Amino acid sequence: MTRVLAFTSSGLGHLFPMVPSLWAARCAGATVLVGATGPAVAGAVSAGLPAVDLLPGGTDELAAIRMSFLRRMPGAAEAERFDLAMQLFAALADRVADAAVALGRAWRPDVVVHTALQPVGPLVAAVLGVPSVEHGFQLTGVARTQDRMAPHLAEACRRHGVAGLADPDEALDVCPPSMYPGGPTGLVLGYRPYSGARVLDPGGFAARPGRRRALVTLGTTAEHGELAPLLLRALARHDLDVLVAGDLPPGTDPGSVLAHGWLPLEAVLPGCDVLVHHGGAGSTLAALARGVPQVIVSREADHAFNGDAVTRRGAGVFAVPEGGDTGVLDDALDHVLHDPRPAKTARDVADEIAGLPGPEQVVPNLLAELTAARKEPA
């Protein structure tokens, strides 16, 4: 029986895109275990995947490491910000590297799966001499960032007796080919949105006759809280039924929205006319997979890249309200709600994604190939 050990960083946005693939592995007969930290541990368990916390009780310590890098990013040039991001994820990985290697040695996986920003996966694969797979979660294609993080993990590699991080044997690219100018950067995988589960009140998001509906989400972190009041004010001027996938800003009348709280995007996007969001890869890909046009309102991290990609493809608009000015949001909403082209393009991309091989097709074949290659004589 094939054993698959998956490593992800603490962010749910990095874990969730892997969940359908890990379940595809389980349905194909593999045994799956997730190694993670922070919210991703509970996220894996709630998805029905057994998990190991690589740093129990370490939330504050990891947050301090994160802040030590994030406070250096404002005002830095783009290249410097990228390098700081690589150093950040390498530092987070270094803190749990020993625990990850110990887990690998104890559990003895046949294949390691990891995200681009969790280099303990390539480290464990190198230590154990097993194949590894990088699982994409973004529109930028497969990142293959091991070379950028390896210098910052040289001491961890030395401690565990390997020359460096393992290069992935294969990479799964969840970006629809038409959304990425350079074309696929790995094995193309049709994106299957997953964002957790909760009990839903059907009356809270049922469509009302003659009303259009907007879904708002600002992701799984608290970094964009200042945007929420601006978005709700702009949406109110367009006479829309509004769902908020997250907490309401202080002072918001709960009666002004149909539903709020943690909402699984893939369950509530059908029937929505627009998704207004921060530009995270998970939200962007979920809207594309469900054929819903979108308005992206943040330029942090990879959000600007995602906003540009959506605008270039014609499936929505990148519109950042600078200085609290909501005029750009009004224009973007007017375009997406009243011009039929964004909705048509979004449906075209959804059809493209639906036509790509999904995890249930790709993952079993990939695992069979990787494990067969290990058994072949040298």
mmCIF file of N, CA and C in Angstrom, residues 148-235:
data_model
loop_
_atom_site.group_PDB
_atom_site.id
_atom_site.type_symbol
_atom_site.label_atom_id
_atom_site.label_comp_id
_atom_site.label_asym_id
_atom_site.label_seq_id
_atom_site.Cartn_x
_atom_site.Cartn_y
_atom_site.Cartn_z
ATOM 1 N N ARG A 148 15.758 28.935 -4.504
ATOM 2 C CA ARG A 148 15.797 30.235 -3.822
ATOM 3 C C ARG A 148 15.821 30.076 -2.308
ATOM 4 N N MET A 149 15.270 28.972 -1.806
ATOM 5 C CA MET A 149 15.233 28.760 -0.358
ATOM 6 C C MET A 149 16.380 27.895 0.145
ATOM 7 N N ALA A 150 16.986 27.114 -0.739
ATOM 8 C CA ALA A 150 18.013 26.156 -0.326
ATOM 9 C C ALA A 150 19.164 26.790 0.460
ATOM 10 N N PRO A 151 19.698 27.975 0.042
ATOM 11 C CA PRO A 151 20.813 28.544 0.811
ATOM 12 C C PRO A 151 20.455 28.822 2.268
ATOM 13 N N HIS A 152 19.182 29.119 2.530
ATOM 14 C CA HIS A 152 18.750 29.432 3.887
ATOM 15 C C HIS A 152 18.452 28.169 4.694
ATOM 16 N N LEU A 153 18.524 27.008 4.047
ATOM 17 C CA LEU A 153 18.290 25.737 4.734
ATOM 18 C C LEU A 153 19.526 24.842 4.679
ATOM 19 N N ALA A 154 20.669 25.449 4.378
ATOM 20 C CA ALA A 154 21.901 24.664 4.264
ATOM 21 C C ALA A 154 22.245 23.973 5.578
ATOM 22 N N GLU A 155 22.031 24.658 6.698
ATOM 23 C CA GLU A 155 22.353 24.056 7.990
ATOM 24 C C GLU A 155 21.425 22.879 8.287
ATOM 25 N N ALA A 156 20.143 23.008 7.943
ATOM 26 C CA ALA A 156 19.213 21.891 8.147
ATOM 27 C C ALA A 156 19.621 20.698 7.292
ATOM 28 N N CYS A 157 20.033 20.959 6.060
ATOM 29 C CA CYS A 157 20.501 19.867 5.191
ATOM 30 C C CYS A 157 21.738 19.207 5.793
ATOM 31 N N ARG A 158 22.662 20.020 6.303
ATOM 32 C CA ARG A 158 23.878 19.469 6.905
ATOM 33 C C ARG A 158 23.539 18.595 8.107
ATOM 34 N N ARG A 159 22.604 19.075 8.950
ATOM 35 C CA ARG A 159 22.231 18.297 10.134
ATOM 36 C C ARG A 159 21.721 16.914 9.767
ATOM 37 N N HIS A 160 21.077 16.835 8.608
ATOM 38 C CA HIS A 160 20.439 15.568 8.249
ATOM 39 C C HIS A 160 21.180 14.824 7.150
ATOM 40 N N GLY A 161 22.399 15.258 6.860
ATOM 41 C CA GLY A 161 23.278 14.474 6.018
ATOM 42 C C GLY A 161 22.968 14.458 4.543
ATOM 43 N N VAL A 162 22.374 15.538 4.027
ATOM 44 C CA VAL A 162 22.108 15.612 2.587
ATOM 45 C C VAL A 162 22.750 16.874 2.024
ATOM 46 N N ALA A 163 23.053 16.815 0.739
ATOM 47 C CA ALA A 163 23.739 17.941 0.099
ATOM 48 C C ALA A 163 22.813 19.123 -0.149
ATOM 49 N N GLY A 164 21.520 18.865 -0.275
ATOM 50 C CA GLY A 164 20.578 19.946 -0.553
ATOM 51 C C GLY A 164 19.163 19.421 -0.635
ATOM 52 N N LEU A 165 18.256 20.294 -1.006
ATOM 53 C CA LEU A 165 16.852 19.921 -1.152
ATOM 54 C C LEU A 165 16.661 19.124 -2.437
ATOM 55 N N ALA A 166 15.750 18.170 -2.401
ATOM 56 C CA ALA A 166 15.464 17.361 -3.589
ATOM 57 C C ALA A 166 14.642 18.163 -4.590
ATOM 58 N N ASP A 167 14.978 18.040 -5.852
ATOM 59 C CA ASP A 167 14.119 18.591 -6.896
ATOM 60 C C ASP A 167 12.888 17.696 -7.031
ATOM 61 N N PRO A 168 11.704 18.282 -7.266
ATOM 62 C CA PRO A 168 10.510 17.437 -7.403
ATOM 63 C C PRO A 168 10.595 16.546 -8.634
ATOM 64 N N ASP A 169 10.123 15.323 -8.480
ATOM 65 C CA ASP A 169 10.061 14.410 -9.627
ATOM 66 C C ASP A 169 8.943 14.803 -10.583
ATOM 67 N N GLU A 170 7.912 15.445 -10.048
ATOM 68 C CA GLU A 170 6.806 15.926 -10.868
ATOM 69 C C GLU A 170 6.175 17.112 -10.162
ATOM 70 N N ALA A 171 5.459 17.914 -10.902
ATOM 71 C CA ALA A 171 4.759 19.068 -10.339
ATOM 72 C C ALA A 171 3.354 19.112 -10.908
ATOM 73 N N LEU A 172 2.385 19.393 -10.058
ATOM 74 C CA LEU A 172 0.988 19.492 -10.464
ATOM 75 C C LEU A 172 0.619 20.963 -10.575
ATOM 76 N N ASP A 173 0.219 21.389 -11.762
ATOM 77 C CA ASP A 173 -0.072 22.789 -12.065
ATOM 78 C C ASP A 173 -1.584 22.963 -12.159
ATOM 79 N N VAL A 174 -2.169 23.709 -11.206
ATOM 80 C CA VAL A 174 -3.621 23.882 -11.168
ATOM 81 C C VAL A 174 -4.081 25.116 -11.929
ATOM 82 N N CYS A 175 -3.158 25.857 -12.536
ATOM 83 C CA CYS A 175 -3.546 27.050 -13.291
ATOM 84 C C CYS A 175 -4.130 26.653 -14.640
ATOM 85 N N PRO A 176 -5.341 27.113 -14.986
ATOM 86 C CA PRO A 176 -5.873 26.826 -16.322
ATOM 87 C C PRO A 176 -4.914 27.353 -17.388
ATOM 88 N N PRO A 177 -4.583 26.570 -18.397
ATOM 89 C CA PRO A 177 -3.590 27.003 -19.388
ATOM 90 C C PRO A 177 -3.881 28.361 -20.007
ATOM 91 N N SER A 178 -5.153 28.698 -20.215
ATOM 92 C CA SER A 178 -5.465 29.974 -20.863
ATOM 93 C C SER A 178 -5.220 31.173 -19.955
ATOM 94 N N MET A 179 -4.994 30.931 -18.652
ATOM 95 C CA MET A 179 -4.787 32.021 -17.707
ATOM 96 C C MET A 179 -3.318 32.359 -17.512
ATOM 97 N N TYR A 180 -2.423 31.529 -18.043
ATOM 98 C CA TYR A 180 -1.002 31.732 -17.781
ATOM 99 C C TYR A 180 -0.277 31.897 -19.107
ATOM 100 N N PRO A 181 0.301 33.073 -19.372
ATOM 101 C CA PRO A 181 0.877 33.348 -20.694
ATOM 102 C C PRO A 181 1.940 32.344 -21.126
ATOM 103 N N GLY A 182 2.724 31.842 -20.170
ATOM 104 C CA GLY A 182 3.802 30.935 -20.527
ATOM 105 C C GLY A 182 3.368 29.510 -20.757
ATOM 106 N N GLY A 183 2.091 29.203 -20.527
ATOM 107 C CA GLY A 183 1.625 27.837 -20.683
ATOM 108 C C GLY A 183 1.903 27.014 -19.438
ATOM 109 N N PRO A 184 1.487 25.763 -19.419
ATOM 110 C CA PRO A 184 1.641 24.906 -18.234
ATOM 111 C C PRO A 184 3.099 24.775 -17.806
ATOM 112 N N THR A 185 3.309 24.767 -16.490
ATOM 113 C CA THR A 185 4.655 24.629 -15.936
ATOM 114 C C THR A 185 4.831 23.289 -15.232
ATOM 115 N N GLY A 186 3.887 22.406 -15.402
ATOM 116 C CA GLY A 186 3.948 21.083 -14.798
ATOM 117 C C GLY A 186 2.864 20.220 -15.398
ATOM 118 N N LEU A 187 2.544 19.144 -14.727
ATOM 119 C CA LEU A 187 1.462 18.265 -15.150
ATOM 120 C C LEU A 187 0.138 18.979 -14.883
ATOM 121 N N VAL A 188 -0.635 19.241 -15.928
ATOM 122 C CA VAL A 188 -1.855 20.038 -15.788
ATOM 123 C C VAL A 188 -2.898 19.263 -14.987
ATOM 124 N N LEU A 189 -3.466 19.939 -13.992
ATOM 125 C CA LEU A 189 -4.466 19.341 -13.113
ATOM 126 C C LEU A 189 -5.675 20.255 -13.054
ATOM 127 N N GLY A 190 -6.843 19.754 -13.416
ATOM 128 C CA GLY A 190 -8.055 20.548 -13.314
ATOM 129 C C GLY A 190 -8.339 20.921 -11.871
ATOM 130 N N TYR A 191 -8.466 22.218 -11.593
ATOM 131 C CA TYR A 191 -8.653 22.700 -10.223
ATOM 132 C C TYR A 191 -10.023 22.305 -9.698
ATOM 133 N N ARG A 192 -10.050 21.729 -8.513
ATOM 134 C CA ARG A 192 -11.298 21.364 -7.854
ATOM 135 C C ARG A 192 -11.375 22.146 -6.549
ATOM 136 N N PRO A 193 -12.214 23.179 -6.493
ATOM 137 C CA PRO A 193 -12.208 24.052 -5.315
ATOM 138 C C PRO A 193 -12.674 23.342 -4.059
ATOM 139 N N TYR A 194 -11.967 23.608 -2.979
ATOM 140 C CA TYR A 194 -12.336 23.128 -1.645
ATOM 141 C C TYR A 194 -11.951 24.211 -0.660
ATOM 142 N N SER A 195 -12.859 24.578 0.224
ATOM 143 C CA SER A 195 -12.545 25.608 1.216
ATOM 144 C C SER A 195 -13.187 25.303 2.558
ATOM 145 N N GLY A 196 -13.226 24.023 2.905
ATOM 146 C CA GLY A 196 -13.784 23.653 4.192
ATOM 147 C C GLY A 196 -15.281 23.432 4.121
ATOM 148 N N ALA A 197 -15.860 23.161 5.285
ATOM 149 C CA ALA A 197 -17.285 22.846 5.329
ATOM 150 C C ALA A 197 -17.906 23.387 6.611
ATOM 151 N N ARG A 198 -19.170 23.670 6.537
ATOM 152 C CA ARG A 198 -19.943 24.076 7.713
ATOM 153 C C ARG A 198 -21.403 23.796 7.431
ATOM 154 N N VAL A 199 -22.213 23.823 8.473
ATOM 155 C CA VAL A 199 -23.655 23.684 8.304
ATOM 156 C C VAL A 199 -24.194 25.009 7.777
ATOM 157 N N LEU A 200 -24.924 24.953 6.674
ATOM 158 C CA LEU A 200 -25.448 26.158 6.038
ATOM 159 C C LEU A 200 -26.955 26.242 6.205
ATOM 160 N N ASP A 201 -27.435 27.463 6.382
ATOM 161 C CA ASP A 201 -28.870 27.726 6.410
ATOM 162 C C ASP A 201 -29.309 28.010 4.980
ATOM 163 N N PRO A 202 -30.094 27.124 4.369
ATOM 164 C CA PRO A 202 -30.452 27.349 2.960
ATOM 165 C C PRO A 202 -31.204 28.649 2.738
ATOM 166 N N GLY A 203 -31.928 29.114 3.742
ATOM 167 C CA GLY A 203 -32.635 30.382 3.589
ATOM 168 C C GLY A 203 -31.707 31.576 3.579
ATOM 169 N N GLY A 204 -30.478 31.376 4.074
ATOM 170 C CA GLY A 204 -29.540 32.487 4.170
ATOM 171 C C GLY A 204 -28.879 32.843 2.865
ATOM 172 N N PHE A 205 -28.895 31.914 1.896
ATOM 173 C CA PHE A 205 -28.251 32.248 0.629
ATOM 174 C C PHE A 205 -29.095 31.866 -0.573
ATOM 175 N N ALA A 206 -30.362 31.552 -0.338
ATOM 176 C CA ALA A 206 -31.240 31.239 -1.464
ATOM 177 C C ALA A 206 -31.479 32.492 -2.298
ATOM 178 N N ALA A 207 -31.455 32.319 -3.610
ATOM 179 C CA ALA A 207 -31.668 33.455 -4.507
ATOM 180 C C ALA A 207 -33.080 34.003 -4.347
ATOM 181 N N ARG A 208 -33.175 35.329 -4.360
ATOM 182 C CA ARG A 208 -34.489 35.968 -4.312
ATOM 183 C C ARG A 208 -34.853 36.425 -5.716
ATOM 184 N N PRO A 209 -36.101 36.216 -6.121
ATOM 185 C CA PRO A 209 -36.508 36.555 -7.497
ATOM 186 C C PRO A 209 -36.178 38.005 -7.838
ATOM 187 N N GLY A 210 -35.562 38.178 -9.000
ATOM 188 C CA GLY A 210 -35.271 39.517 -9.488
ATOM 189 C C GLY A 210 -34.094 40.204 -8.837
ATOM 190 N N ARG A 211 -33.368 39.500 -7.958
ATOM 191 C CA ARG A 211 -32.243 40.117 -7.257
ATOM 192 C C ARG A 211 -30.926 39.505 -7.721
ATOM 193 N N ARG A 212 -29.915 40.343 -7.842
ATOM 194 C CA ARG A 212 -28.581 39.858 -8.159
ATOM 195 C C ARG A 212 -27.798 39.712 -6.852
ATOM 196 N N ARG A 213 -26.798 38.853 -6.909
ATOM 197 C CA ARG A 213 -26.138 38.478 -5.665
ATOM 198 C C ARG A 213 -24.621 38.608 -5.796
ATOM 199 N N ALA A 214 -24.003 39.174 -4.751
ATOM 200 C CA ALA A 214 -22.547 39.311 -4.688
ATOM 201 C C ALA A 214 -22.026 38.555 -3.476
ATOM 202 N N LEU A 215 -20.905 37.889 -3.663
ATOM 203 C CA LEU A 215 -20.213 37.213 -2.566
ATOM 204 C C LEU A 215 -18.916 37.963 -2.301
ATOM 205 N N VAL A 216 -18.653 38.254 -1.026
ATOM 206 C CA VAL A 216 -17.451 38.985 -0.622
ATOM 207 C C VAL A 216 -16.598 38.082 0.253
ATOM 208 N N THR A 217 -15.313 37.994 -0.048
ATOM 209 C CA THR A 217 -14.385 37.302 0.841
ATOM 210 C C THR A 217 -13.049 38.017 0.810
ATOM 211 N N LEU A 218 -12.424 38.089 1.973
ATOM 212 C CA LEU A 218 -11.100 38.701 2.072
ATOM 213 C C LEU A 218 -10.079 37.692 2.565
ATOM 214 N N GLY A 219 -10.366 36.409 2.371
ATOM 215 C CA GLY A 219 -9.383 35.377 2.648
ATOM 216 C C GLY A 219 -9.401 34.883 4.069
ATOM 217 N N THR A 220 -8.357 34.097 4.403
ATOM 218 C CA THR A 220 -8.302 33.426 5.695
ATOM 219 C C THR A 220 -7.410 34.143 6.697
ATOM 220 N N THR A 221 -6.919 35.338 6.368
ATOM 221 C CA THR A 221 -6.125 36.110 7.314
ATOM 222 C C THR A 221 -6.837 37.420 7.601
ATOM 223 N N ALA A 222 -6.320 38.154 8.580
ATOM 224 C CA ALA A 222 -6.957 39.412 8.985
ATOM 225 C C ALA A 222 -6.291 40.629 8.361
ATOM 226 N N GLU A 223 -5.497 40.419 7.306
ATOM 227 C CA GLU A 223 -4.689 41.508 6.762
ATOM 228 C C GLU A 223 -5.500 42.530 5.974
ATOM 229 N N HIS A 224 -6.725 42.213 5.591
ATOM 230 C CA HIS A 224 -7.479 43.090 4.697
ATOM 231 C C HIS A 224 -8.751 43.629 5.360
ATOM 232 N N GLY A 225 -8.767 43.655 6.690
ATOM 233 C CA GLY A 225 -9.972 44.061 7.398
ATOM 234 C C GLY A 225 -10.434 45.465 7.063
ATOM 235 N N GLU A 226 -9.487 46.360 6.722
ATOM 236 C CA GLU A 226 -9.864 47.746 6.425
ATOM 237 C C GLU A 226 -10.629 47.859 5.121
ATOM 238 N N LEU A 227 -10.548 46.849 4.258
ATOM 239 C CA LEU A 227 -11.249 46.899 2.979
ATOM 240 C C LEU A 227 -12.730 46.572 3.108
ATOM 241 N N ALA A 228 -13.081 45.766 4.094
ATOM 242 C CA ALA A 228 -14.450 45.257 4.172
ATOM 243 C C ALA A 228 -15.507 46.362 4.211
ATOM 244 N N PRO A 229 -15.370 47.395 5.061
ATOM 245 C CA PRO A 229 -16.399 48.449 5.058
ATOM 246 C C PRO A 229 -16.521 49.149 3.706
ATOM 247 N N LEU A 230 -15.385 49.374 3.023
ATOM 248 C CA LEU A 230 -15.431 50.011 1.706
ATOM 249 C C LEU A 230 -16.216 49.156 0.716
ATOM 250 N N LEU A 231 -15.961 47.862 0.741
ATOM 251 C CA LEU A 231 -16.643 46.975 -0.200
ATOM 252 C C LEU A 231 -18.141 46.950 0.058
ATOM 253 N N LEU A 232 -18.521 46.863 1.321
ATOM 254 C CA LEU A 232 -19.950 46.786 1.630
ATOM 255 C C LEU A 232 -20.666 48.077 1.252
ATOM 256 N N ARG A 233 -19.997 49.226 1.429
ATOM 257 C CA ARG A 233 -20.621 50.492 1.027
ATOM 258 C C ARG A 233 -20.800 50.541 -0.486
ATOM 259 N N ALA A 234 -19.784 50.098 -1.214
ATOM 260 C CA ALA A 234 -19.889 50.110 -2.674
ATOM 261 C C ALA A 234 -20.982 49.164 -3.152
ATOM 262 N N LEU A 235 -21.059 47.991 -2.558
ATOM 263 C CA LEU A 235 -22.070 47.016 -2.968
ATOM 264 C C LEU A 235 -23.474 47.513 -2.654
#
